Structures are given as C-alpha cells and as structure tokens.
CSV table of C-alpha atoms in Angstrom, one decimal:
chain,number,residue,atom,x,y,z
A,115,MET,CA,-3.2,46.2,-22.1
A,116,ASN,CA,0.2,45.2,-23.2
A,117,TYR,CA,1.5,41.6,-23.6
A,118,ILE,CA,4.9,40.2,-22.7
A,119,SER,CA,6.7,36.9,-23.5
A,120,THR,CA,7.2,34.2,-21.0
A,121,ARG,CA,10.9,34.2,-22.1
A,122,GLY,CA,11.3,37.9,-21.4
A,123,GLN,CA,13.1,38.9,-24.6
A,124,ALA,CA,10.2,40.1,-26.8
A,125,LYS,CA,9.1,43.6,-26.7
A,126,GLY,CA,5.6,44.4,-25.2
A,127,GLN,CA,2.8,44.5,-27.8
A,128,GLN,CA,-0.9,45.1,-27.9
A,129,PHE,CA,-3.6,42.5,-28.6
A,130,CYS,CA,-3.9,43.0,-32.4
A,131,ASP,CA,-0.2,42.5,-32.9
A,132,ILE,CA,0.1,39.3,-30.8
A,133,LEU,CA,-3.1,38.0,-32.4
A,134,LEU,CA,-1.3,37.7,-35.7
A,135,GLU,CA,2.0,36.4,-34.3
A,136,GLY,CA,1.2,33.2,-32.3
A,137,LEU,CA,4.6,32.4,-30.8
A,138,ALA,CA,6.6,35.4,-29.4
A,139,THR,CA,9.8,36.3,-31.4
A,140,ASP,CA,11.9,34.8,-28.5
A,141,GLY,CA,10.1,31.5,-28.7
A,142,GLY,CA,8.0,32.1,-25.7
A,143,LEU,CA,4.2,32.5,-25.2
A,144,MET,CA,2.5,35.8,-24.8
A,145,MET,CA,0.9,36.8,-21.6
A,146,PRO,CA,-1.0,39.9,-20.4
A,147,GLU,CA,1.4,42.3,-18.6
A,148,LYS,CA,-1.1,42.4,-15.7
A,149,ILE,CA,-4.0,40.1,-14.9
A,150,PRO,CA,-7.2,42.2,-14.6
A,151,THR,CA,-9.2,41.9,-11.4
A,152,VAL,CA,-13.0,41.4,-11.3
A,153,THR,CA,-14.6,42.5,-8.0
A,154,ALA,CA,-17.6,40.7,-6.4
A,155,SER,CA,-19.9,43.7,-7.3
A,156,LEU,CA,-18.8,43.7,-10.9
A,157,LEU,CA,-19.3,39.9,-11.1
A,158,GLU,CA,-22.8,40.3,-9.8
A,159,SER,CA,-23.6,43.0,-12.3
A,160,TRP,CA,-22.9,40.5,-15.1
A,161,ARG,CA,-25.4,37.9,-13.8
A,162,GLY,CA,-28.2,38.8,-16.2
A,163,LEU,CA,-26.1,39.1,-19.4
A,164,ASP,CA,-26.4,36.8,-22.4
A,165,TYR,CA,-23.3,35.1,-23.7
A,166,PRO,CA,-22.0,37.7,-26.2
A,167,SER,CA,-22.6,40.5,-23.7
A,168,LEU,CA,-20.6,38.7,-21.0
A,169,ALA,CA,-17.9,37.9,-23.5
A,170,THR,CA,-17.7,41.7,-24.4
A,171,GLU,CA,-17.3,42.6,-20.7
A,172,ILE,CA,-14.5,40.1,-20.1
A,173,LEU,CA,-12.6,40.4,-23.4
A,174,SER,CA,-12.6,44.2,-23.2
A,175,LEU,CA,-10.4,43.8,-20.1
A,176,TYR,CA,-7.8,42.2,-22.3
A,177,ILE,CA,-8.3,44.0,-25.6
A,178,SER,CA,-7.5,47.7,-25.4
A,179,ASP,CA,-6.7,48.4,-29.0
A,180,ILE,CA,-10.2,47.6,-30.4
A,181,PRO,CA,-13.0,50.0,-29.4
A,182,LYS,CA,-15.4,48.2,-27.0
A,183,HIS,CA,-18.4,48.9,-29.3
A,184,THR,CA,-16.5,47.3,-32.2
A,185,LEU,CA,-15.5,44.3,-30.0
A,186,ALA,CA,-19.2,43.9,-29.0
A,187,GLU,CA,-20.2,43.9,-32.7
A,188,LEU,CA,-17.6,41.2,-33.4
A,189,LEU,CA,-18.8,39.1,-30.5
A,190,ASN,CA,-22.4,39.4,-31.4
A,191,ASN,CA,-21.6,38.2,-34.9
A,192,THR,CA,-19.6,35.3,-33.4
A,193,TYR,CA,-22.0,34.1,-30.7
A,194,GLN,CA,-25.2,33.8,-32.6
A,195,ALA,CA,-27.8,31.4,-31.4
A,196,LYS,CA,-28.2,29.8,-34.8
A,197,VAL,CA,-24.5,29.1,-35.0
A,198,PHE,CA,-24.5,27.3,-31.7
A,199,ASN,CA,-27.8,25.4,-32.1
A,200,ALA,CA,-29.7,27.3,-29.4
A,201,SER,CA,-33.0,29.1,-29.1
A,202,SER,CA,-31.3,32.2,-27.8
A,203,THR,CA,-27.8,33.6,-26.9
A,204,SER,CA,-28.7,32.9,-23.2
A,205,GLU,CA,-29.0,29.2,-23.9
A,206,MET,CA,-26.1,28.5,-26.2
A,207,VAL,CA,-23.9,27.1,-23.3
A,208,PRO,CA,-26.4,25.0,-21.3
A,209,LEU,CA,-25.8,23.7,-17.8
A,210,LYS,CA,-26.9,20.0,-17.6
A,211,LYS,CA,-27.4,18.4,-14.2
A,212,LEU,CA,-26.1,14.9,-13.6
A,213,SER,CA,-26.2,12.7,-10.5
A,214,HIS,CA,-24.0,13.2,-7.4
A,215,GLY,CA,-23.6,17.0,-7.6
A,216,ILE,CA,-22.0,17.0,-11.1
A,217,PHE,CA,-23.0,19.3,-13.9
A,218,LEU,CA,-21.9,19.3,-17.5
A,219,LEU,CA,-21.1,22.7,-19.0
A,220,GLY,CA,-22.4,22.3,-22.6
A,221,LEU,CA,-19.6,23.7,-24.8
A,222,SER,CA,-20.1,21.5,-27.9
A,223,GLU,CA,-23.1,23.0,-29.7
A,224,GLY,CA,-21.0,24.8,-32.3
A,225,PRO,CA,-20.5,23.9,-36.0
A,226,THR,CA,-17.9,21.1,-35.3
A,227,LEU,CA,-19.6,19.8,-32.2
A,228,ALA,CA,-16.6,20.4,-29.9
A,229,PHE,CA,-15.6,22.9,-27.3
A,230,LYS,CA,-13.0,24.4,-29.6
A,231,ASP,CA,-15.7,26.2,-31.5
A,232,MET,CA,-16.2,28.5,-28.5
A,233,ALA,CA,-12.9,30.2,-29.1
A,234,MET,CA,-12.3,29.4,-32.8
A,235,GLN,CA,-15.4,31.1,-34.0
A,236,PHE,CA,-14.2,34.3,-32.3
A,237,LEU,CA,-10.8,33.9,-33.9
A,238,GLY,CA,-12.4,33.7,-37.4
A,239,HIS,CA,-14.2,37.0,-37.0
A,240,ILE,CA,-11.4,38.9,-35.2
A,241,PHE,CA,-8.7,37.6,-37.7
A,242,GLU,CA,-10.7,38.9,-40.6
A,243,TYR,CA,-11.3,42.3,-38.9
A,244,VAL,CA,-7.7,42.9,-37.9
A,245,LEU,CA,-6.3,41.8,-41.2
A,246,THR,CA,-8.7,44.1,-43.0
A,247,GLN,CA,-7.7,47.0,-40.8
A,248,LYS,CA,-4.0,46.3,-41.4
A,249,ASN,CA,-4.5,45.4,-45.1
A,250,GLU,CA,-2.4,42.2,-44.5
A,251,GLN,CA,-2.6,38.5,-45.2
A,252,ILE,CA,-1.6,35.6,-42.9
A,253,ASN,CA,-1.0,31.9,-43.3
A,254,ILE,CA,-2.1,29.9,-40.3
A,255,LEU,CA,0.0,26.9,-39.5
A,256,GLY,CA,-1.6,24.7,-37.0
A,257,ALA,CA,-1.5,21.2,-35.4
A,258,THR,CA,-4.5,19.2,-34.3
A,259,SER,CA,-5.1,16.0,-32.3
A,260,GLY,CA,-8.7,16.0,-33.6
A,261,ASP,CA,-10.9,18.9,-32.8
A,262,THR,CA,-8.8,22.0,-33.0
A,263,GLY,CA,-8.3,21.5,-36.7
A,264,SER,CA,-11.9,21.2,-37.7
A,265,ALA,CA,-12.9,24.0,-35.5
A,266,ALA,CA,-10.2,26.3,-37.0
A,267,GLU,CA,-11.0,25.3,-40.5
A,268,HIS,CA,-14.7,25.8,-40.1
A,269,ALA,CA,-14.1,29.2,-38.5
A,270,LEU,CA,-11.7,30.4,-41.1
A,271,LYS,CA,-12.9,28.9,-44.3
A,272,GLY,CA,-13.6,31.5,-46.9
A,273,LYS,CA,-12.3,34.3,-44.6
A,274,LYS,CA,-10.4,37.1,-46.4
A,275,GLY,CA,-6.7,37.3,-46.0
A,276,VAL,CA,-6.3,33.9,-44.3
A,277,ASN,CA,-5.0,30.5,-45.5
A,278,VAL,CA,-5.0,27.5,-43.2
A,279,PHE,CA,-2.4,24.7,-43.3
A,280,MET,CA,-3.5,22.2,-40.7
A,281,LEU,CA,-1.2,19.3,-39.6
A,282,SER,CA,-2.9,16.2,-38.2
A,283,PRO,CA,-1.4,12.8,-37.1
A,284,TYR,CA,-1.9,10.2,-39.8
A,285,GLY,CA,-4.4,7.5,-38.8
A,286,ARG,CA,-4.8,8.9,-35.2
A,287,MET,CA,-8.2,10.6,-35.4
A,288,SER,CA,-11.7,9.2,-35.5
A,289,ASP,CA,-13.5,8.8,-38.8
A,290,PHE,CA,-15.8,11.7,-38.0
A,291,GLN,CA,-13.0,14.0,-37.1
A,292,ARG,CA,-11.1,13.2,-40.3
A,293,ALA,CA,-14.3,13.8,-42.4
A,294,GLN,CA,-15.0,17.1,-40.8
A,295,MET,CA,-11.6,18.4,-41.9
A,296,TYR,CA,-10.8,16.6,-45.0
A,297,SER,CA,-14.1,17.1,-46.7
A,298,LEU,CA,-13.8,20.9,-46.8
A,299,THR,CA,-13.2,22.2,-50.4
A,300,ASP,CA,-12.6,25.8,-49.7
A,301,LYS,CA,-9.6,27.2,-51.6
A,302,ASN,CA,-7.9,28.6,-48.4
A,303,ILE,CA,-7.9,25.3,-46.5
A,304,PHE,CA,-5.0,22.8,-46.8
A,305,ASN,CA,-5.0,19.5,-44.8
A,306,ILE,CA,-1.7,17.7,-44.2
A,307,ALA,CA,-1.5,14.3,-42.5
A,308,ILE,CA,1.9,13.8,-40.8
A,309,LYS,CA,3.3,10.3,-40.4
A,310,GLY,CA,3.7,10.6,-36.6
A,311,VAL,CA,1.7,11.6,-33.5
A,312,PHE,CA,0.2,14.9,-32.5
A,313,ASP,CA,3.3,16.0,-30.7
A,314,ASP,CA,5.3,15.6,-33.9
A,315,CYS,CA,2.8,17.9,-35.6
A,316,GLN,CA,3.1,20.4,-32.8
A,317,ASP,CA,6.9,20.2,-32.9
A,318,ILE,CA,6.9,21.1,-36.7
A,319,VAL,CA,4.6,24.1,-36.0
A,320,LYS,CA,7.0,25.3,-33.2
A,321,THR,CA,10.1,24.7,-35.4
A,322,LEU,CA,8.8,26.7,-38.3
A,323,SER,CA,7.1,29.4,-36.2
A,324,GLY,CA,10.2,29.7,-34.0
A,325,HIS,CA,12.5,30.5,-37.0
A,326,ASP,CA,12.3,34.3,-37.6
A,327,GLN,CA,13.2,34.2,-41.3
A,328,THR,CA,10.7,31.4,-42.0
A,329,ARG,CA,8.0,33.0,-40.0
A,330,GLN,CA,8.4,36.3,-41.9
A,331,GLU,CA,8.8,34.6,-45.3
A,332,LEU,CA,5.6,32.6,-44.9
A,333,LYS,CA,3.7,35.2,-42.9
A,334,LEU,CA,2.9,32.6,-40.3
A,335,GLY,CA,0.3,32.9,-37.7
A,336,ALA,CA,-1.3,30.4,-35.2
A,337,VAL,CA,-4.7,29.3,-34.1
A,338,ASN,CA,-3.5,26.6,-31.7
A,339,SER,CA,-3.9,27.3,-28.0
A,340,ILE,CA,-0.5,29.0,-28.1
A,341,ASN,CA,-2.4,31.9,-29.5
A,342,TRP,CA,-3.5,34.1,-26.5
A,343,ALA,CA,-6.8,35.0,-28.2
A,344,ARG,CA,-7.9,31.4,-27.8
A,345,ILE,CA,-7.2,31.4,-24.1
A,346,ALA,CA,-8.9,34.8,-23.6
A,347,ALA,CA,-12.1,33.6,-25.4
A,348,GLN,CA,-12.1,30.4,-23.2
A,349,ILE,CA,-12.0,32.4,-20.0
A,350,VAL,CA,-15.5,33.6,-20.7
A,351,TYR,CA,-17.2,30.3,-20.3
A,352,TYR,CA,-15.8,29.8,-16.8
A,353,PHE,CA,-17.5,33.0,-15.7
A,354,TRP,CA,-20.6,31.9,-17.6
A,355,GLY,CA,-20.6,28.5,-15.9
A,356,TRP,CA,-20.0,30.0,-12.4
A,357,LEU,CA,-22.9,32.4,-12.8
A,358,ARG,CA,-25.3,29.7,-14.0
A,359,ALA,CA,-24.3,27.2,-11.4
A,360,THR,CA,-24.5,29.7,-8.5
A,361,ASP,CA,-27.9,30.8,-9.8
A,362,ALA,CA,-29.1,27.2,-9.9
A,363,THR,CA,-27.7,26.1,-6.5
A,364,GLY,CA,-27.1,29.2,-4.4
A,365,ALA,CA,-23.5,28.1,-3.9
A,366,LYS,CA,-20.8,30.6,-3.3
A,367,GLU,CA,-17.9,28.6,-4.9
A,368,VAL,CA,-17.8,26.3,-7.8
A,369,SER,CA,-15.2,23.7,-8.9
A,370,PHE,CA,-14.4,22.8,-12.5
A,371,CYS,CA,-13.1,19.5,-13.9
A,372,VAL,CA,-11.4,19.9,-17.2
A,373,PRO,CA,-10.3,17.1,-19.6
A,374,SER,CA,-7.0,18.5,-20.9
A,375,GLY,CA,-3.9,17.4,-22.9
A,376,ASN,CA,-2.5,20.7,-24.0
A,377,PHE,CA,-3.3,22.6,-20.8
A,378,GLY,CA,-5.0,25.5,-22.7
A,379,ASN,CA,-8.5,24.8,-21.6
A,380,ILE,CA,-7.7,24.5,-17.9
A,381,PHE,CA,-5.3,27.4,-18.1
A,382,ALA,CA,-8.2,29.6,-19.1
A,383,GLY,CA,-9.8,28.5,-15.8
A,384,PHE,CA,-6.6,29.3,-14.0
A,385,MET,CA,-6.8,32.8,-15.4
A,386,ALA,CA,-10.5,33.2,-14.4
A,387,ARG,CA,-9.5,32.2,-10.9
A,388,GLN,CA,-6.6,34.7,-10.8
A,389,MET,CA,-9.0,37.4,-12.0
A,390,GLY,CA,-11.1,36.8,-8.8
A,391,LEU,CA,-13.7,34.3,-9.9
A,392,PRO,CA,-14.5,32.2,-6.8
A,393,ILE,CA,-13.3,28.8,-8.1
A,394,ARG,CA,-12.8,26.3,-5.3
A,395,ARG,CA,-10.9,23.7,-7.3
A,396,LEU,CA,-9.5,23.3,-10.8
A,397,VAL,CA,-9.4,19.5,-11.4
A,398,LEU,CA,-7.3,18.3,-14.4
A,399,ALA,CA,-8.3,15.0,-16.0
A,400,THR,CA,-5.9,13.2,-18.4
A,401,ASN,CA,-6.2,9.9,-20.2
A,402,GLU,CA,-3.4,7.3,-20.3
A,403,ASN,CA,-1.0,10.0,-21.6
A,404,ASN,CA,-0.7,11.4,-18.0
A,405,VAL,CA,2.2,13.8,-18.2
A,406,LEU,CA,0.2,16.6,-16.6
A,407,ASP,CA,-1.3,14.4,-13.9
A,408,GLU,CA,2.2,13.2,-13.1
A,409,PHE,CA,3.4,16.8,-12.7
A,410,PHE,CA,0.6,17.8,-10.4
A,411,LYS,CA,1.1,14.8,-8.2
A,412,THR,CA,4.9,14.9,-8.1
A,413,GLY,CA,6.1,18.3,-9.3
A,414,ILE,CA,8.2,16.7,-12.0
A,415,TYR,CA,7.4,17.5,-15.6
A,416,ARG,CA,8.6,14.8,-17.9
A,417,THR,CA,7.7,14.8,-21.6
A,418,ARG,CA,7.5,11.6,-23.6
A,419,SER,CA,8.6,10.6,-27.1
A,420,SER,CA,6.2,9.8,-30.0
A,421,ALA,CA,6.8,6.1,-29.4
A,422,GLN,CA,5.8,6.5,-25.7
A,423,THR,CA,2.6,8.4,-26.5
A,424,TYR,CA,-0.4,6.0,-26.4
A,425,ALA,CA,-3.2,5.9,-29.0
A,426,THR,CA,-6.3,5.9,-26.9
A,427,SER,CA,-10.1,6.1,-27.2
A,428,SER,CA,-10.0,9.8,-26.1
A,429,PRO,CA,-7.6,10.7,-28.9
A,430,SER,CA,-7.8,14.5,-28.7
A,431,MET,CA,-5.8,14.2,-25.4
A,432,ASP,CA,-3.1,11.9,-26.8
A,433,ILE,CA,-0.5,14.5,-26.0
A,434,SER,CA,2.8,14.3,-24.1
A,435,LYS,CA,4.1,17.8,-24.5
A,436,ALA,CA,1.6,20.4,-23.2
A,437,SER,CA,2.1,23.5,-25.3
A,438,ASN,CA,0.3,25.9,-22.8
A,439,PHE,CA,2.0,24.5,-19.7
A,440,GLU,CA,4.8,27.2,-20.0
A,441,ARG,CA,2.2,29.9,-19.2
A,442,PHE,CA,1.4,28.3,-15.8
A,443,VAL,CA,5.1,27.7,-15.0
A,444,PHE,CA,5.6,31.4,-15.8
A,445,GLU,CA,3.1,32.3,-13.1
A,446,LEU,CA,4.3,29.7,-10.7
A,447,LEU,CA,7.8,31.2,-10.9
A,448,ASP,CA,6.4,34.7,-10.2
A,449,ARG,CA,7.1,35.6,-13.8
A,450,ASP,CA,10.8,35.0,-13.6
A,451,SER,CA,11.7,34.6,-17.3
A,452,THR,CA,15.3,33.6,-16.6
A,453,LYS,CA,14.3,30.7,-14.4
A,454,LEU,CA,11.7,29.6,-16.9
A,455,THR,CA,14.1,29.7,-19.8
A,456,ASN,CA,16.6,27.6,-17.9
A,457,LEU,CA,13.9,25.1,-17.1
A,458,TRP,CA,12.9,24.8,-20.8
A,459,ASN,CA,16.6,24.4,-21.8
A,460,LYS,CA,16.8,21.6,-19.3
A,461,LEU,CA,13.6,20.1,-20.7
A,462,SER,CA,15.1,20.1,-24.2
A,463,THR,CA,18.3,18.4,-23.2
A,464,GLU,CA,17.2,16.1,-20.4
A,465,GLY,CA,13.5,15.6,-21.1
A,466,TYR,CA,12.3,16.7,-17.7
A,467,PHE,CA,12.5,19.3,-14.9
A,468,ASP,CA,11.8,19.2,-11.2
A,469,LEU,CA,9.5,21.7,-9.5
A,470,SER,CA,8.6,19.5,-6.6
A,471,SER,CA,9.6,22.2,-4.1
A,472,TYR,CA,6.6,24.2,-5.5
A,473,ARG,CA,4.2,21.3,-5.1
A,474,PRO,CA,2.5,22.6,-1.9
A,475,LEU,CA,1.3,25.7,-3.9
A,476,PHE,CA,-0.5,23.7,-6.6
A,477,GLU,CA,-3.6,23.2,-4.5
A,478,SER,CA,-3.2,25.7,-1.6
A,479,LYS,CA,-2.6,28.7,-3.8
A,480,TYR,CA,-4.0,27.8,-7.2
A,481,GLY,CA,-6.6,25.1,-6.4
A,482,PHE,CA,-5.2,22.4,-8.7
A,483,GLN,CA,-5.9,18.7,-8.3
A,484,SER,CA,-5.6,16.0,-11.0
A,485,ASP,CA,-6.1,12.4,-11.9
A,486,SER,CA,-6.1,10.1,-15.0
A,487,SER,CA,-8.5,7.7,-16.7
A,488,THR,CA,-8.2,4.6,-18.8
A,489,HIS,CA,-10.2,3.1,-21.6
A,490,ALA,CA,-12.0,0.8,-19.1
A,491,ASP,CA,-12.8,3.9,-16.9
A,492,ARG,CA,-14.2,5.7,-19.9
A,493,ILE,CA,-16.4,2.8,-20.9
A,494,GLN,CA,-17.7,2.4,-17.4
A,495,THR,CA,-18.3,6.1,-16.9
A,496,ILE,CA,-20.2,6.4,-20.2
A,497,GLN,CA,-22.4,3.4,-19.1
A,498,THR,CA,-23.0,4.9,-15.7
A,499,VAL,CA,-24.0,8.3,-16.9
A,500,TRP,CA,-26.3,6.8,-19.5
A,501,ASN,CA,-27.9,4.4,-17.0
A,502,GLU,CA,-28.3,7.0,-14.2
A,503,ASP,CA,-29.1,10.2,-16.2
A,504,LYS,CA,-30.0,9.1,-19.7
A,505,VAL,CA,-27.3,11.5,-20.9
A,506,MET,CA,-24.8,10.4,-23.6
A,507,ILE,CA,-21.2,11.7,-23.2
A,508,ASP,CA,-18.2,11.4,-25.4
A,509,PRO,CA,-15.0,9.6,-24.1
A,510,HIS,CA,-13.1,12.8,-23.3
A,511,THR,CA,-15.9,14.1,-21.2
A,512,ALA,CA,-16.1,10.7,-19.6
A,513,ASP,CA,-12.4,11.2,-18.5
A,514,GLY,CA,-13.6,14.4,-16.8
A,515,VAL,CA,-16.6,12.8,-15.1
A,516,LYS,CA,-14.6,9.9,-13.8
A,517,VAL,CA,-11.9,12.2,-12.3
A,518,ALA,CA,-14.5,14.7,-11.0
A,519,ARG,CA,-16.1,12.1,-8.8
A,520,HIS,CA,-12.9,11.9,-6.8
A,521,TYR,CA,-13.0,15.5,-5.8
A,522,LEU,CA,-16.7,16.2,-5.0
A,523,GLU,CA,-17.4,18.4,-1.9
A,524,LYS,CA,-20.6,19.1,-0.1
A,525,ASP,CA,-22.3,22.3,-1.3
A,526,VAL,CA,-19.7,22.9,-4.0
A,527,PRO,CA,-21.1,22.2,-7.5
A,528,MET,CA,-18.6,20.4,-9.7
A,529,LEU,CA,-18.8,21.5,-13.4
A,530,VAL,CA,-17.3,19.1,-15.9
A,531,LEU,CA,-16.4,20.9,-19.2
A,532,GLU,CA,-18.0,19.0,-22.0
A,533,THR,CA,-15.4,18.3,-24.7
A,534,ALA,CA,-17.4,17.1,-27.7
A,535,LEU,CA,-20.7,15.5,-28.7
A,536,PRO,CA,-20.8,11.7,-28.7
A,537,ILE,CA,-21.3,11.4,-32.4
A,538,LYS,CA,-17.6,12.3,-33.0
A,539,PHE,CA,-16.6,9.1,-31.2
A,540,ALA,CA,-19.5,6.8,-32.2
A,541,ALA,CA,-17.5,3.5,-32.0
A,542,THR,CA,-16.6,4.0,-28.4
A,543,ILE,CA,-20.2,4.9,-27.5
A,544,GLN,CA,-21.4,1.8,-29.3
A,545,GLU,CA,-18.9,-0.3,-27.3
A,546,ALA,CA,-20.0,1.3,-24.0
A,547,ILE,CA,-23.8,1.2,-24.2
A,548,GLY,CA,-24.6,-0.7,-27.4
A,549,VAL,CA,-26.4,2.4,-28.8
A,550,GLN,CA,-25.8,3.8,-32.3
A,551,VAL,CA,-25.4,7.5,-31.9
A,552,PRO,CA,-27.7,9.4,-34.2
A,553,TYR,CA,-26.2,11.9,-36.6
A,554,PRO,CA,-27.4,15.5,-36.6
A,555,GLU,CA,-29.6,16.0,-39.6
A,556,HIS,CA,-27.1,18.4,-41.4
A,557,LEU,CA,-24.3,15.9,-40.9
A,558,LYS,CA,-25.9,12.6,-41.9
A,559,HIS,CA,-23.9,12.3,-45.1
A,560,LEU,CA,-20.6,13.7,-43.8
A,561,LEU,CA,-18.7,10.3,-44.0
A,562,ASP,CA,-19.9,9.9,-47.6
A,563,LEU,CA,-18.3,13.1,-48.8
A,564,PRO,CA,-15.0,13.0,-50.8
A,565,GLN,CA,-11.9,13.8,-48.8
A,566,LYS,CA,-8.8,15.7,-49.7
A,567,VAL,CA,-5.6,15.4,-47.7
A,568,ASP,CA,-1.9,15.3,-48.4
A,569,VAL,CA,0.3,12.9,-46.5
A,570,LEU,CA,3.9,14.0,-45.6
A,571,ASN,CA,6.8,12.6,-43.7
A,572,ASN,CA,7.5,13.9,-40.2
A,573,ASN,CA,9.8,16.6,-41.3
A,574,ALA,CA,9.5,20.4,-40.9
A,575,GLN,CA,11.3,21.1,-44.2
A,576,ASP,CA,8.8,19.0,-46.1
A,577,VAL,CA,6.0,21.0,-44.6
A,578,LYS,CA,7.8,24.3,-45.4
A,579,ALA,CA,8.3,23.2,-49.0
A,580,TYR,CA,4.6,22.2,-49.3
A,581,MET,CA,3.5,25.6,-48.0
A,582,GLU,CA,5.8,27.4,-50.4
A,583,LYS,CA,4.5,25.4,-53.3
A,584,HIS,CA,0.9,26.2,-52.6
A,585,LEU,CA,1.5,29.8,-51.7
A,586,PHE,CA,3.9,30.8,-54.4
A,587,GLY,CA,4.0,27.9,-56.9
C-alpha cells in the first residue's frame, strides 16, 4: 500500500515513511493510493474477534511494510484490557444503550479518559517500533484544543527516540485537561501555552512543518489528526461499533453521529463507509463554531479568524479551520489535486471556497448530515440523558446526542461516538444536573500536582527558537 499527497506533488511512500512525516512535502495530507474494500463475507468473519484482533485485520489492509504478525504484536501491546479499564479486550469499547434508539460507543476508557487514546496509544507503540528499526529520532510538534495533547503525551512519555512539543491555547482548556498535560514530568515532554486559540496553535504547527528546511533541521513529526496513522486507527472502532450494534439489534445498517471540530474522527467513519461498511448516515455535530455544519448545509467552506472563534463549554471543538477537511474534499473532487490546490489557494487569499454544486452528493453519495449545538442545548441534553437513562455524558458527547436526535430512523441504530468522560468537564456537569462528578481513584489528586508549562506569544519563530533551545541548547 502506497500513500500519495492530496496536493499531488509528493512522491508515493509506504506507511512507515509517512508515519514519521506528518504533512506531505508539498504541504498536503497523505492518503492511501487506493481505498481497500471489505466484502460482506469478510466483515461477517470478523464478528467474533476481540478489539486488537479486529484492529490487526483492518490495519493490515493499510500497512504493507510491517509484517502482519509484528503488527498483531504491536496492537496486542496497545489494546490491553488493563490500559482501557476493561475486564477483557472484548469489553474495552462498550456499547451503551440510551433511550429513543440511540447508543453510545464508549471510546473514553483509556488513560486520559478521551477518545483520542484509541489512536494515540497505537501511535506510541508504532512510533517506538519504527524509530528503533530505522535507528532514528523524531520531535513531535503538535497542537491541541484539549484532549489530543494529553492523549499524545501519555502515549509517548518515556518512549525511546521521541520528544513531544505540544502547543495549547492559553486559558482555553478545562482545569482537568490542563492538569493532565502540565503535570507530566517526563524529560521528553514539553508543554507550550500559546497566547491565542487552537487554530493559532494549529497554524504554527503547519507553518513549521510546511517549511522543508525547518522540518529537516528539527526532525519534525506529527501526532495530530493530519497524521494518517491516527485516522487508520480510528477506522477500527467504526467496524467494532457496527458489529456490536448489529449483533444487539439485528439491523443491517447503522448510523453514526460524531462530535467533530477537526473532521478527523468523522473522516475515519467516511473511510469505513468507503471500504464497504454498511453505514446509513454519518451525522456531524458541531458546537457554536459551526464552520463544518455550514459547509454541509450550504456547500460553502468559510474559515474564521481567532477573534471569531467562540470559547464554549465543549472546548475541544472550538475550531474554525478543520485540518482533516482537505482529505474529504480530495475524495469529493475525485482526487483531482490541481482543483484541490486551487481551492486551498483561494481559501488562503479569500477565506472561503464554494462547492455548492457538489452539495447533492453530500448525503446521496456519502451519507453526510450535520447540525450544531449551543451551550443551552448541551445543558438540556446532559439533563435529559441523566434523567431518562441515569447516564452522565460530557458536553461534547451531549452535542452529539442532541444532533443525533434529529436524524433517527426506524430500525437503524444511531451510535453517538463518546468523546470524553464527564470528569474532564466537571463544572458543566455540575451546572447541568447539580451533581459533583466523582474522580477515578487513580486521578483523585491530579489537580493538586505541580504543573510545568511555558507561555509563548502567537509566533512560529518563537516556537522554533524554543525547540532549538531545548533540543540543542
């Protein structure tokens, strides 16, 4: 399996090479040269597999330069029941039934209590394996709106050959999210708070990663969802959710509702559907930062400035430039790299582009629907789910449940992808239902730990100088 760039100018490479690169050399995002197909009979043969075994079958379709038995060993080391707070590897991603035909796909049982652990734990193991094989080192430069950073740091702390420099928006994360990141004391972890919003952090990563000389000098890699390995690992839980839901209900099709700001999580569902998984609908849920919802309703993609990006009670989705959206547009344009590059040039100069002529395909060909949610919606949804089902959900998952209710269909289970556990956003839960969220036993003293973070201005050169100082100084 070779990988190509959405911009069409980078040479084809295999998985282990793109794993260490992040952005393509032409500034695009890497995509598999061909999307593998999963037949109905093959899908049925996977029905009895536990999670690491299913991951092995799916990821081996995308990874041809690591022997399958080695990949299986890496995945068995990644998806251990004890790491994901489960009694067995068949229970680590539970399906939880709510009222009105909605199910929660429990993706937040990992070390940082967020769905990002599902892919990030895999990255930690495969990074270390590939770097050891190549006898190389890499410096991860990432941006986080809350959960990616802690998931990456907890997956990569102490790993050989890897340093992590994680940018986060100053004052824009919950206390719990900050504590999970800033309390780490491992020598290979560096936290940097940027005076700006998440999109500013993401822009700095793209600026430095997109400059060939800088990327080579600093040996930069990426763990954000621009890294294809993240997307590949996330594809697995769509298959897992579909198999579990059809087992439980006897349905032939399943719909998924995905809270999303960066488009990576739902793009993994798009890939699963393109592979042949019988997904009826892919419903995208945003918060007040509704750039993606606006696109799927109008066909116009219009990014917003930092000043126009709202600080909300579902802060991990406070994003106005979706870094994975380029991958979907690449497929929408039948992989025409020239058209795509022209669109992104227009986006950089005019702040928007118009694909409204393609809008009929969004649902008819790809199954996409979308809607947005507000703080009041989140509070009401958290209350309703608590009152009806005695299940506590975090505000991002509440965005998903609220939007999912608009697209329910008879005999089609609707799976909402759980984003995080409620403890990460305890203040919003307290506001909604007046209940103090209990801390997991091993995290009871997290907020009391000393924190270490460096605050920098919103400037790519300042970040570059910081990295040079800590790498070479």
